[in-house]
């Protein structure tokens, strides 16, 4: 197993992460455009996290740094995007778990808020919750969409973690 990790370059890990990001976005867009499920503000923020991770993976795949520093930087940046996505999905699941009488009221739509409010205020309003985000429109095997997205982010975290671990394994092997 160790020799397999050592053979995988930043490019390999990045392409795997990028492919998984593409899969996650394909599912999200399919659910929106084919199944007719409109994304709530927290769903949109989860998509932004996927796209941010994808952007880092794309740059890392193109750059393909050879040293440990590049693997750690790209791994850290992509892991930060993934952790942000995990946090948003976790918050979304928490909102969905609230009893109906504790669900925050629906506020204005995300498009309207982005047009009239500073980004900081939009973020605060979205994360404080919305009744729209607490609705469960779809279940697959008893798990709601934010639950599946959380699982997706946990799987996606394997790419940046693998990138960083392989860099340290490579250094450890060189010292041995």
CSV table of N, CA and C in Angstrom, one decimal:
chain,number,residue,atom,x,y,z
A,1,UNK,N,0.8,-1.2,0.0
A,1,UNK,CA,0.0,0.0,0.0
A,1,UNK,C,0.9,1.3,0.0
A,2,UNK,N,1.9,1.2,0.8
A,2,UNK,CA,2.8,2.4,0.9
A,2,UNK,C,3.4,2.7,-0.5
A,3,UNK,N,3.9,1.7,-1.2
A,3,UNK,CA,4.5,1.9,-2.5
A,3,UNK,C,3.5,2.5,-3.5
A,4,UNK,N,2.2,2.1,-3.4
A,4,UNK,CA,1.2,2.6,-4.3
A,4,UNK,C,1.0,4.1,-4.0
A,5,UNK,N,0.9,4.5,-2.7
A,5,UNK,CA,0.8,5.9,-2.4
A,5,UNK,C,2.0,6.7,-2.9
A,6,UNK,N,3.1,6.2,-2.8
A,6,UNK,CA,4.3,6.9,-3.2
A,6,UNK,C,4.3,7.1,-4.7
A,7,UNK,N,3.7,6.2,-5.5
A,7,UNK,CA,3.7,6.3,-6.9
A,7,UNK,C,2.7,7.3,-7.4
A,8,UNK,N,1.7,7.7,-6.6
A,8,UNK,CA,0.7,8.6,-7.1
A,8,UNK,C,1.2,10.0,-6.9
A,9,UNK,N,1.2,10.8,-8.0
A,9,UNK,CA,1.6,12.1,-8.0
A,9,UNK,C,0.5,13.1,-7.6
A,10,UNK,N,0.9,14.3,-7.4
A,10,UNK,CA,-0.2,15.4,-7.1
A,10,UNK,C,-1.2,15.4,-8.3
A,11,UNK,N,-0.7,15.2,-9.5
A,11,UNK,CA,-1.6,15.2,-10.6
A,11,UNK,C,-2.6,14.0,-10.5
A,12,UNK,N,-2.1,12.8,-10.1
A,12,UNK,CA,-3.1,11.7,-10.0
A,12,UNK,C,-4.2,12.0,-9.0
A,13,UNK,N,-3.7,12.4,-7.8
A,13,UNK,CA,-4.7,12.8,-6.7
A,13,UNK,C,-5.6,13.9,-7.2
A,14,UNK,N,-5.1,14.9,-7.9
A,14,UNK,CA,-5.9,16.0,-8.3
A,14,UNK,C,-6.9,15.6,-9.4
A,15,UNK,N,-6.5,14.8,-10.3
A,15,UNK,CA,-7.4,14.3,-11.3
A,15,UNK,C,-8.6,13.4,-10.7
A,16,UNK,N,-8.2,12.6,-9.7
A,16,UNK,CA,-9.2,11.8,-9.0
A,16,UNK,C,-10.2,12.8,-8.3
A,17,UNK,N,-9.7,13.8,-7.6
A,17,UNK,CA,-10.5,14.7,-6.9
A,17,UNK,C,-11.4,15.5,-7.9
A,18,UNK,N,-10.8,15.9,-9.0
A,18,UNK,CA,-11.5,16.7,-10.0
A,18,UNK,C,-12.6,15.8,-10.6
A,19,UNK,N,-12.4,14.6,-10.9
A,19,UNK,CA,-13.4,13.7,-11.4
A,19,UNK,C,-14.5,13.5,-10.4
A,20,UNK,N,-14.2,13.4,-9.1
A,20,UNK,CA,-15.3,13.2,-8.2
A,20,UNK,C,-16.1,14.5,-8.0
A,21,UNK,N,-15.4,15.7,-8.1
A,21,UNK,CA,-16.2,17.0,-8.1
A,21,UNK,C,-17.1,17.0,-9.3
A,22,UNK,N,-16.6,16.6,-10.5
A,22,UNK,CA,-17.5,16.6,-11.7
A,22,UNK,C,-18.7,15.7,-11.4
A,23,UNK,N,-18.5,14.5,-10.8
A,23,UNK,CA,-19.6,13.6,-10.5
A,23,UNK,C,-20.6,14.3,-9.6
A,24,UNK,N,-20.1,14.9,-8.5
A,24,UNK,CA,-21.0,15.6,-7.6
A,24,UNK,C,-21.8,16.7,-8.3
A,25,UNK,N,-21.2,17.5,-9.1
A,25,UNK,CA,-21.9,18.5,-9.8
A,25,UNK,C,-22.9,17.9,-10.9
A,26,UNK,N,-22.5,16.9,-11.5
A,26,UNK,CA,-23.4,16.2,-12.4
A,26,UNK,C,-24.7,15.7,-11.7
A,27,UNK,N,-24.5,15.1,-10.6
A,27,UNK,CA,-25.7,14.7,-9.8
A,27,UNK,C,-26.5,15.9,-9.4
A,28,UNK,N,-25.9,16.9,-8.9
A,28,UNK,CA,-26.6,18.1,-8.4
A,28,UNK,C,-27.4,18.8,-9.6
A,29,UNK,N,-26.8,18.9,-10.7
A,29,UNK,CA,-27.4,19.5,-11.9
A,29,UNK,C,-28.5,18.6,-12.4
A,30,UNK,N,-28.3,17.3,-12.4
A,30,UNK,CA,-29.3,16.4,-12.8
A,30,UNK,C,-30.5,16.4,-12.0
A,31,UNK,N,-30.3,16.5,-10.6
A,31,UNK,CA,-31.5,16.6,-9.7
A,31,UNK,C,-32.2,18.0,-9.9
A,32,UNK,N,-31.5,19.0,-10.3
A,32,UNK,CA,-32.1,20.3,-10.5
A,32,UNK,C,-32.9,20.3,-11.8
A,33,UNK,N,-32.2,19.9,-12.9
A,33,UNK,CA,-32.8,20.1,-14.3
A,33,UNK,C,-33.6,18.9,-14.8
A,34,UNK,N,-33.3,17.8,-14.3
A,34,UNK,CA,-34.1,16.6,-14.7
A,34,UNK,C,-35.2,16.2,-13.7
A,35,UNK,N,-34.8,16.2,-12.4
A,35,UNK,CA,-35.8,15.9,-11.4
A,35,UNK,C,-36.6,17.1,-10.9
A,36,UNK,N,-36.2,18.3,-11.3
A,36,UNK,CA,-36.9,19.5,-11.0
A,36,UNK,C,-36.8,19.9,-9.5
A,37,UNK,N,-35.7,19.5,-8.8
A,37,UNK,CA,-35.5,20.0,-7.5
A,37,UNK,C,-34.7,21.3,-7.5
A,38,UNK,N,-35.3,22.4,-7.0
A,38,UNK,CA,-34.6,23.7,-6.9
A,38,UNK,C,-33.7,23.7,-5.7
A,39,UNK,N,-32.5,24.1,-5.9
A,39,UNK,CA,-31.5,24.2,-4.8
A,39,UNK,C,-31.9,25.4,-3.9
A,40,UNK,N,-31.8,25.1,-2.6
A,40,UNK,CA,-31.9,26.2,-1.6
A,40,UNK,C,-30.6,26.9,-1.4
A,41,UNK,N,-30.6,28.0,-0.6
A,41,UNK,CA,-29.3,28.7,-0.5
A,41,UNK,C,-28.2,27.8,0.1
A,42,UNK,N,-28.4,26.9,1.0
A,42,UNK,CA,-27.3,26.1,1.5
A,42,UNK,C,-26.9,25.1,0.5
A,43,UNK,N,-27.8,24.6,-0.4
A,43,UNK,CA,-27.4,23.7,-1.5
A,43,UNK,C,-26.5,24.5,-2.4
A,44,UNK,N,-26.8,25.7,-2.7
A,44,UNK,CA,-25.9,26.5,-3.6
A,44,UNK,C,-24.5,26.7,-3.0
A,45,UNK,N,-24.5,27.0,-1.7
A,45,UNK,CA,-23.2,27.1,-1.0
A,45,UNK,C,-22.4,25.8,-1.0
A,46,UNK,N,-23.1,24.7,-1.0
A,46,UNK,CA,-22.4,23.4,-1.1
A,46,UNK,C,-21.8,23.2,-2.5
A,47,UNK,N,-22.6,23.7,-3.5
A,47,UNK,CA,-22.0,23.6,-4.8
A,47,UNK,C,-20.8,24.5,-5.0
A,48,UNK,N,-20.8,25.7,-4.4
A,48,UNK,CA,-19.7,26.6,-4.4
A,48,UNK,C,-18.5,25.9,-3.8
A,49,UNK,N,-18.6,25.1,-2.7
A,49,UNK,CA,-17.5,24.4,-2.1
A,49,UNK,C,-17.0,23.3,-3.0
A,50,UNK,N,-17.9,22.6,-3.8
A,50,UNK,CA,-17.4,21.6,-4.7
A,50,UNK,C,-16.6,22.3,-5.8
A,51,UNK,N,-17.1,23.4,-6.3
A,51,UNK,CA,-16.5,24.1,-7.4
A,51,UNK,C,-15.1,24.7,-7.0
A,52,UNK,N,-15.0,25.2,-5.7
A,52,UNK,CA,-13.8,25.7,-5.2
A,52,UNK,C,-12.7,24.6,-5.1
A,53,UNK,N,-13.2,23.4,-4.6
A,53,UNK,CA,-12.3,22.2,-4.6
A,53,UNK,C,-11.8,21.8,-6.0
A,54,UNK,N,-12.8,21.8,-6.9
A,54,UNK,CA,-12.5,21.5,-8.3
A,54,UNK,C,-11.5,22.4,-8.9
A,55,UNK,N,-11.6,23.7,-8.6
A,55,UNK,CA,-10.7,24.7,-9.1
A,55,UNK,C,-9.3,24.4,-8.6
A,56,UNK,N,-9.1,24.1,-7.3
A,56,UNK,CA,-7.8,23.8,-6.8
A,56,UNK,C,-7.3,22.6,-7.4
A,57,UNK,N,-8.1,21.5,-7.5
A,57,UNK,CA,-7.6,20.3,-8.1
A,57,UNK,C,-7.2,20.5,-9.6
A,58,UNK,N,-7.9,21.3,-10.3
A,58,UNK,CA,-7.6,21.6,-11.7
A,58,UNK,C,-6.2,22.3,-11.8
A,59,UNK,N,-6.0,23.3,-11.0
A,59,UNK,CA,-4.7,24.0,-11.0
A,59,UNK,C,-3.6,23.1,-10.6
A,60,UNK,N,-3.8,22.3,-9.5
A,60,UNK,CA,-2.8,21.3,-9.1
A,60,UNK,C,-2.5,20.3,-10.2
A,61,UNK,N,-3.5,19.8,-10.9
A,61,UNK,CA,-3.3,18.8,-12.0
A,61,UNK,C,-2.4,19.4,-13.1
A,62,UNK,N,-2.7,20.7,-13.4
A,62,UNK,CA,-2.0,21.4,-14.5
A,62,UNK,C,-0.5,21.6,-14.0
A,63,UNK,N,-0.4,22.1,-12.8
A,63,UNK,CA,1.0,22.4,-12.3
A,63,UNK,C,1.8,21.2,-12.0
A,64,UNK,N,1.1,20.2,-11.3
A,64,UNK,CA,1.8,19.0,-10.9
A,64,UNK,C,3.2,19.2,-10.3
A,65,UNK,N,3.2,19.9,-9.1
A,65,UNK,CA,4.4,20.1,-8.5
A,65,UNK,C,5.1,18.8,-8.0
A,66,UNK,N,6.4,18.8,-8.1
A,66,UNK,CA,7.2,17.6,-7.7
A,66,UNK,C,7.5,17.5,-6.2
A,67,UNK,N,7.6,18.7,-5.6
A,67,UNK,CA,8.1,18.7,-4.2
A,67,UNK,C,7.0,18.5,-3.2
A,68,UNK,N,7.4,18.3,-2.0
A,68,UNK,CA,6.4,18.1,-0.9
A,68,UNK,C,5.6,19.4,-0.7
A,69,UNK,N,6.2,20.6,-0.8
A,69,UNK,CA,5.6,21.8,-0.5
A,69,UNK,C,4.3,22.0,-1.4
A,70,UNK,N,4.5,21.7,-2.7
A,70,UNK,CA,3.3,21.9,-3.6
A,70,UNK,C,2.2,20.9,-3.2
A,71,UNK,N,2.5,19.7,-2.9
A,71,UNK,CA,1.5,18.7,-2.5
A,71,UNK,C,0.8,19.2,-1.2
A,72,UNK,N,1.5,19.8,-0.3
A,72,UNK,CA,0.9,20.2,1.0
A,72,UNK,C,0.1,21.5,0.7
A,73,UNK,N,0.5,22.4,-0.1
A,73,UNK,CA,-0.2,23.6,-0.4
A,73,UNK,C,-1.5,23.3,-1.1
A,74,UNK,N,-1.4,22.5,-2.2
A,74,UNK,CA,-2.6,22.1,-3.0
A,74,UNK,C,-3.6,21.2,-2.1
A,75,UNK,N,-3.0,20.3,-1.4
A,75,UNK,CA,-3.8,19.4,-0.5
A,75,UNK,C,-4.5,20.3,0.5
A,76,UNK,N,-3.8,21.2,1.1
A,76,UNK,CA,-4.4,22.0,2.2
A,76,UNK,C,-5.5,22.9,1.6
A,77,UNK,N,-5.3,23.5,0.5
A,77,UNK,CA,-6.3,24.4,-0.1
A,77,UNK,C,-7.5,23.6,-0.5
A,78,UNK,N,-7.3,22.5,-1.1
A,78,UNK,CA,-8.5,21.7,-1.5
A,78,UNK,C,-9.2,21.1,-0.3
A,79,UNK,N,-8.4,20.7,0.7
A,79,UNK,CA,-9.0,20.2,1.9
A,79,UNK,C,-9.8,21.3,2.6
A,80,UNK,N,-9.4,22.6,2.6
A,80,UNK,CA,-10.1,23.7,3.2
A,80,UNK,C,-11.5,23.9,2.5
A,81,UNK,N,-11.5,23.7,1.2
A,81,UNK,CA,-12.8,23.8,0.4
A,81,UNK,C,-13.7,22.7,0.8
A,82,UNK,N,-13.1,21.5,0.9
A,82,UNK,CA,-13.9,20.3,1.3
A,82,UNK,C,-14.5,20.5,2.7
A,83,UNK,N,-13.6,20.9,3.6
A,83,UNK,CA,-14.1,21.1,5.0
A,83,UNK,C,-15.2,22.2,5.1
A,84,UNK,N,-15.1,23.2,4.2
A,84,UNK,CA,-16.1,24.2,4.2
A,84,UNK,C,-17.4,23.6,3.7
A,85,UNK,N,-17.4,22.7,2.7
A,85,UNK,CA,-18.5,22.0,2.2
A,85,UNK,C,-19.1,21.1,3.3
A,86,UNK,N,-18.3,20.4,4.0
A,86,UNK,CA,-18.7,19.5,5.1
A,86,UNK,C,-19.5,20.4,6.2
A,87,UNK,N,-18.9,21.5,6.5
A,87,UNK,CA,-19.6,22.4,7.5
A,87,UNK,C,-21.0,22.9,7.0
A,88,UNK,N,-21.1,23.2,5.7
A,88,UNK,CA,-22.4,23.7,5.2
A,88,UNK,C,-23.4,22.5,5.2
A,89,UNK,N,-22.9,21.4,4.7
A,89,UNK,CA,-23.8,20.2,4.7
A,89,UNK,C,-24.3,19.8,6.1
A,90,UNK,N,-23.3,19.9,7.0
A,90,UNK,CA,-23.7,19.6,8.4
A,90,UNK,C,-24.7,20.5,8.9
A,91,UNK,N,-24.5,21.8,8.7
A,91,UNK,CA,-25.5,22.8,9.1
A,91,UNK,C,-26.9,22.6,8.4
A,92,UNK,N,-26.9,22.2,7.2
A,92,UNK,CA,-28.1,21.9,6.4
A,92,UNK,C,-28.8,20.7,7.1
A,93,UNK,N,-28.1,19.7,7.4
A,93,UNK,CA,-28.7,18.5,8.1
A,93,UNK,C,-29.3,18.9,9.4
A,94,UNK,N,-28.6,19.8,10.1
A,94,UNK,CA,-29.0,20.2,11.4
A,94,UNK,C,-30.4,21.0,11.3
A,95,UNK,N,-30.5,21.8,10.3
A,95,UNK,CA,-31.7,22.6,10.0
A,95,UNK,C,-32.8,21.6,9.7
A,96,UNK,N,-32.5,20.5,8.9
A,96,UNK,CA,-33.6,19.6,8.6
A,96,UNK,C,-34.0,18.7,9.8
A,97,UNK,N,-33.2,18.6,10.8
A,97,UNK,CA,-33.5,17.8,12.0
A,97,UNK,C,-34.3,18.6,13.0
A,98,UNK,N,-34.5,19.9,12.8
A,98,UNK,CA,-35.3,20.7,13.8
A,98,UNK,C,-36.7,20.3,13.8
A,99,UNK,N,-37.4,20.4,14.9
A,99,UNK,CA,-38.8,20.2,14.9
A,99,UNK,C,-39.5,21.4,14.2
A,100,UNK,N,-40.6,21.1,13.5
A,100,UNK,CA,-41.3,22.1,12.7
A,100,UNK,C,-41.5,23.5,13.4
A,101,UNK,N,-41.7,23.5,14.7
A,101,UNK,CA,-42.0,24.8,15.4
A,101,UNK,C,-40.7,25.5,15.6
A,102,UNK,N,-39.5,24.9,15.4
A,102,UNK,CA,-38.2,25.6,15.6
A,102,UNK,C,-37.5,26.0,14.3
A,103,UNK,N,-38.1,25.6,13.2
A,103,UNK,CA,-37.5,26.0,11.9
A,103,UNK,C,-37.6,27.5,11.7
A,104,UNK,N,-36.5,28.1,11.3
A,104,UNK,CA,-36.6,29.5,11.0
A,104,UNK,C,-37.5,29.8,9.9
A,105,UNK,N,-38.1,31.0,9.9
A,105,UNK,CA,-39.0,31.4,8.8
A,105,UNK,C,-38.2,31.6,7.5
A,106,UNK,N,-38.9,31.4,6.4
A,106,UNK,CA,-38.2,31.6,5.1
A,106,UNK,C,-38.0,33.1,4.9
A,107,UNK,N,-36.8,33.4,4.4
A,107,UNK,CA,-36.4,34.8,4.1
A,107,UNK,C,-36.5,35.1,2.7
A,108,UNK,N,-35.9,36.2,2.2
A,108,UNK,CA,-35.9,36.4,0.8
A,108,UNK,C,-35.0,35.4,0.1
A,109,UNK,N,-35.1,35.3,-1.2
A,109,UNK,CA,-34.3,34.4,-2.0
A,109,UNK,C,-32.9,34.8,-2.1
A,110,UNK,N,-32.0,33.9,-2.4
A,110,UNK,CA,-30.6,34.1,-2.4
A,110,UNK,C,-30.2,35.2,-3.5
A,111,UNK,N,-30.9,35.1,-4.6
A,111,UNK,CA,-30.6,36.1,-5.7
A,111,UNK,C,-30.9,37.5,-5.2
A,112,UNK,N,-32.0,37.7,-4.6
A,112,UNK,CA,-32.4,39.0,-4.1
A,112,UNK,C,-31.4,39.5,-3.0
A,113,UNK,N,-31.0,38.6,-2.1
A,113,UNK,CA,-30.1,39.0,-1.0
A,113,UNK,C,-28.7,39.4,-1.6
A,114,UNK,N,-28.3,38.6,-2.6
A,114,UNK,CA,-27.0,38.9,-3.3
A,114,UNK,C,-27.0,40.3,-4.0
A,115,UNK,N,-28.2,40.7,-4.5
A,115,UNK,CA,-28.3,42.0,-5.2
A,115,UNK,C,-28.3,43.2,-4.2
A,116,UNK,N,-28.9,43.0,-3.0
A,116,UNK,CA,-29.1,44.2,-2.2
A,116,UNK,C,-28.3,44.2,-0.9
A,117,UNK,N,-27.7,43.1,-0.5
A,117,UNK,CA,-27.0,43.1,0.7
A,117,UNK,C,-25.5,42.8,0.5
A,118,UNK,N,-24.7,43.3,1.5
A,118,UNK,CA,-23.2,42.9,1.4
A,118,UNK,C,-23.1,41.4,1.6
A,119,UNK,N,-22.0,40.8,1.1
A,119,UNK,CA,-21.8,39.4,1.1
A,119,UNK,C,-21.8,38.9,2.6
A,120,UNK,N,-21.2,39.6,3.5
A,120,UNK,CA,-21.1,39.2,4.9
A,120,UNK,C,-22.5,39.0,5.4
A,121,UNK,N,-23.4,40.0,5.1
A,121,UNK,CA,-24.8,39.8,5.6
A,121,UNK,C,-25.5,38.7,5.0
A,122,UNK,N,-25.3,38.4,3.7
A,122,UNK,CA,-25.9,37.3,3.0
A,122,UNK,C,-25.4,36.0,3.7
A,123,UNK,N,-24.1,35.9,3.9
A,123,UNK,CA,-23.6,34.7,4.5
A,123,UNK,C,-24.3,34.5,5.9
A,124,UNK,N,-24.4,35.5,6.7
A,124,UNK,CA,-24.9,35.4,8.0
A,124,UNK,C,-26.4,35.0,7.9
A,125,UNK,N,-27.2,35.5,7.0
A,125,UNK,CA,-28.6,35.2,6.9
A,125,UNK,C,-28.7,33.7,6.4
A,126,UNK,N,-27.9,33.3,5.5
A,126,UNK,CA,-28.0,31.9,5.0
A,126,UNK,C,-27.7,30.9,6.1
A,127,UNK,N,-26.6,31.2,6.8
A,127,UNK,CA,-26.2,30.2,7.8
A,127,UNK,C,-27.1,30.3,9.1
A,128,UNK,N,-27.8,31.4,9.3
A,128,UNK,CA,-28.7,31.4,10.4
A,128,UNK,C,-29.9,30.6,10.1
A,129,UNK,N,-30.1,30.3,8.9
A,129,UNK,CA,-31.2,29.3,8.5
A,129,UNK,C,-32.3,29.9,7.7
A,130,UNK,N,-33.0,29.0,7.1
A,130,UNK,CA,-34.2,29.4,6.3
A,130,UNK,C,-35.1,28.2,6.3
A,131,UNK,N,-36.4,28.5,6.4
A,131,UNK,CA,-37.4,27.4,6.3
A,131,UNK,C,-37.2,26.6,5.0
A,132,UNK,N,-36.8,27.3,4.0
A,132,UNK,CA,-36.6,26.6,2.7
A,132,UNK,C,-35.5,25.5,2.8
A,133,UNK,N,-34.5,25.8,3.5
A,133,UNK,CA,-33.4,24.8,3.7
A,133,UNK,C,-33.7,23.7,4.6
A,134,UNK,N,-34.8,23.8,5.4
A,134,UNK,CA,-35.2,22.8,6.3
A,134,UNK,C,-36.1,21.8,5.7
A,135,UNK,N,-36.6,22.1,4.5
A,135,UNK,CA,-37.5,21.1,3.8
A,135,UNK,C,-36.7,19.9,3.3
A,136,UNK,N,-37.3,18.8,3.4
A,136,UNK,CA,-36.7,17.6,2.9
A,136,UNK,C,-37.6,17.2,1.7
A,137,UNK,N,-37.0,17.4,0.5
A,137,UNK,CA,-37.7,17.2,-0.8
A,137,UNK,C,-37.4,15.8,-1.3
A,138,UNK,N,-36.4,15.2,-0.9
A,138,UNK,CA,-35.9,14.0,-1.6
A,138,UNK,C,-35.2,13.1,-0.6
A,139,UNK,N,-35.5,11.8,-0.6
A,139,UNK,CA,-34.7,10.9,0.2
A,139,UNK,C,-34.3,9.7,-0.7
A,140,UNK,N,-33.1,9.3,-0.4
A,140,UNK,CA,-32.6,8.1,-1.1
A,140,UNK,C,-32.0,7.2,0.0
A,141,UNK,N,-32.6,6.0,0.1
A,141,UNK,CA,-32.2,5.0,1.2
A,141,UNK,C,-32.3,5.7,2.5
A,142,UNK,N,-33.3,6.6,2.7
A,142,UNK,CA,-33.6,7.2,4.0
A,142,UNK,C,-32.7,8.4,4.3
A,143,UNK,N,-31.8,8.8,3.4
A,143,UNK,CA,-30.9,9.9,3.6
A,143,UNK,C,-31.3,11.0,2.7
A,144,UNK,N,-31.3,12.2,3.3
A,144,UNK,CA,-31.7,13.4,2.5
A,144,UNK,C,-30.5,13.9,1.6
A,145,UNK,N,-30.7,14.8,0.7
A,145,UNK,CA,-29.7,15.3,-0.2
A,145,UNK,C,-28.5,15.9,0.6
A,146,UNK,N,-28.7,16.7,1.6
A,146,UNK,CA,-27.5,17.2,2.3
A,146,UNK,C,-26.7,16.0,3.0
A,147,UNK,N,-27.4,15.0,3.4
A,147,UNK,CA,-26.7,13.8,3.9
A,147,UNK,C,-25.8,13.2,2.9
A,148,UNK,N,-26.4,13.0,1.7
A,148,UNK,CA,-25.6,12.4,0.6
A,148,UNK,C,-24.4,13.3,0.2
A,149,UNK,N,-24.7,14.6,0.3
A,149,UNK,CA,-23.6,15.6,-0.1
A,149,UNK,C,-22.5,15.5,1.0
A,150,UNK,N,-22.9,15.4,2.3
A,150,UNK,CA,-21.9,15.2,3.3
A,150,UNK,C,-21.1,14.0,3.1
A,151,UNK,N,-21.7,12.9,2.7
A,151,UNK,CA,-21.0,11.7,2.4
A,151,UNK,C,-20.0,11.9,1.2
A,152,UNK,N,-20.5,12.6,0.2
A,152,UNK,CA,-19.7,13.0,-0.9
A,152,UNK,C,-18.5,13.8,-0.5
A,153,UNK,N,-18.6,14.7,0.3
A,153,UNK,CA,-17.5,15.6,0.8
A,153,UNK,C,-16.5,14.7,1.6
A,154,UNK,N,-17.0,13.8,2.4
A,154,UNK,CA,-16.1,13.0,3.1
A,154,UNK,C,-15.2,12.1,2.2
A,155,UNK,N,-15.9,11.5,1.2
A,155,UNK,CA,-15.2,10.8,0.1
A,155,UNK,C,-14.2,11.7,-0.6
A,156,UNK,N,-14.6,12.9,-1.0
A,156,UNK,CA,-13.8,13.8,-1.7
A,156,UNK,C,-12.6,14.2,-0.9
A,157,UNK,N,-12.7,14.2,0.4
A,157,UNK,CA,-11.5,14.6,1.3
A,157,UNK,C,-10.4,13.6,1.2
A,158,UNK,N,-10.7,12.4,0.7
A,158,UNK,CA,-9.6,11.4,0.5
A,158,UNK,C,-8.5,11.9,-0.5
A,159,UNK,N,-8.9,12.7,-1.5
A,159,UNK,CA,-8.0,13.1,-2.5
A,159,UNK,C,-6.9,14.1,-1.9
A,160,UNK,N,-7.4,15.2,-1.2
A,160,UNK,CA,-6.3,16.0,-0.7
A,160,UNK,C,-5.5,15.4,0.4
A,161,UNK,N,-6.2,14.5,1.2
A,161,UNK,CA,-5.5,13.8,2.3
A,161,UNK,C,-4.5,12.8,1.6
A,162,UNK,N,-4.8,12.2,0.6
A,162,UNK,CA,-3.9,11.3,-0.1
A,162,UNK,C,-2.7,12.1,-0.7
A,163,UNK,N,-3.0,13.2,-1.2
A,163,UNK,CA,-2.0,14.1,-1.8
A,163,UNK,C,-0.9,14.4,-0.7
A,164,UNK,N,-1.4,14.9,0.4
A,164,UNK,CA,-0.5,15.3,1.5
A,164,UNK,C,0.2,14.0,2.1
A,165,UNK,N,-0.5,13.0,2.3
A,165,UNK,CA,0.1,11.8,2.9
A,165,UNK,C,1.1,11.2,2.0
A,166,UNK,N,0.9,11.2,0.7
A,166,UNK,CA,1.9,10.6,-0.3
A,166,UNK,C,3.1,11.4,-0.3
A,167,UNK,N,3.0,12.7,-0.1
A,167,UNK,CA,4.2,13.6,-0.1
A,167,UNK,C,5.0,13.3,1.2
A,168,UNK,N,4.4,13.0,2.3
A,168,UNK,CA,5.1,12.7,3.5
A,168,UNK,C,5.7,11.3,3.5
A,169,UNK,N,4.9,10.4,2.8
A,169,UNK,CA,5.4,9.0,2.7
A,169,UNK,C,6.6,9.0,1.8
A,170,UNK,N,6.6,9.8,0.7
A,170,UNK,CA,7.7,9.9,-0.2
A,170,UNK,C,9.0,10.4,0.5
A,171,UNK,N,8.8,11.4,1.4
A,171,UNK,CA,9.9,12.0,2.1
A,171,UNK,C,10.4,11.0,3.1
A,172,UNK,N,9.5,10.3,3.8
A,172,UNK,CA,9.9,9.2,4.8
A,172,UNK,C,10.7,8.1,4.1
A,173,UNK,N,10.3,7.7,2.9
A,173,UNK,CA,11.0,6.7,2.2
A,173,UNK,C,12.3,7.1,1.8
A,174,UNK,N,12.5,8.4,1.4
A,174,UNK,CA,13.8,9.0,1.0
A,174,UNK,C,14.7,9.0,2.2
A,175,UNK,N,14.2,9.2,3.4
A,175,UNK,CA,15.1,9.3,4.6
A,175,UNK,C,15.5,7.9,5.0
A,176,UNK,N,14.7,6.9,4.7
A,176,UNK,CA,15.0,5.5,5.2
A,176,UNK,C,16.1,4.9,4.4
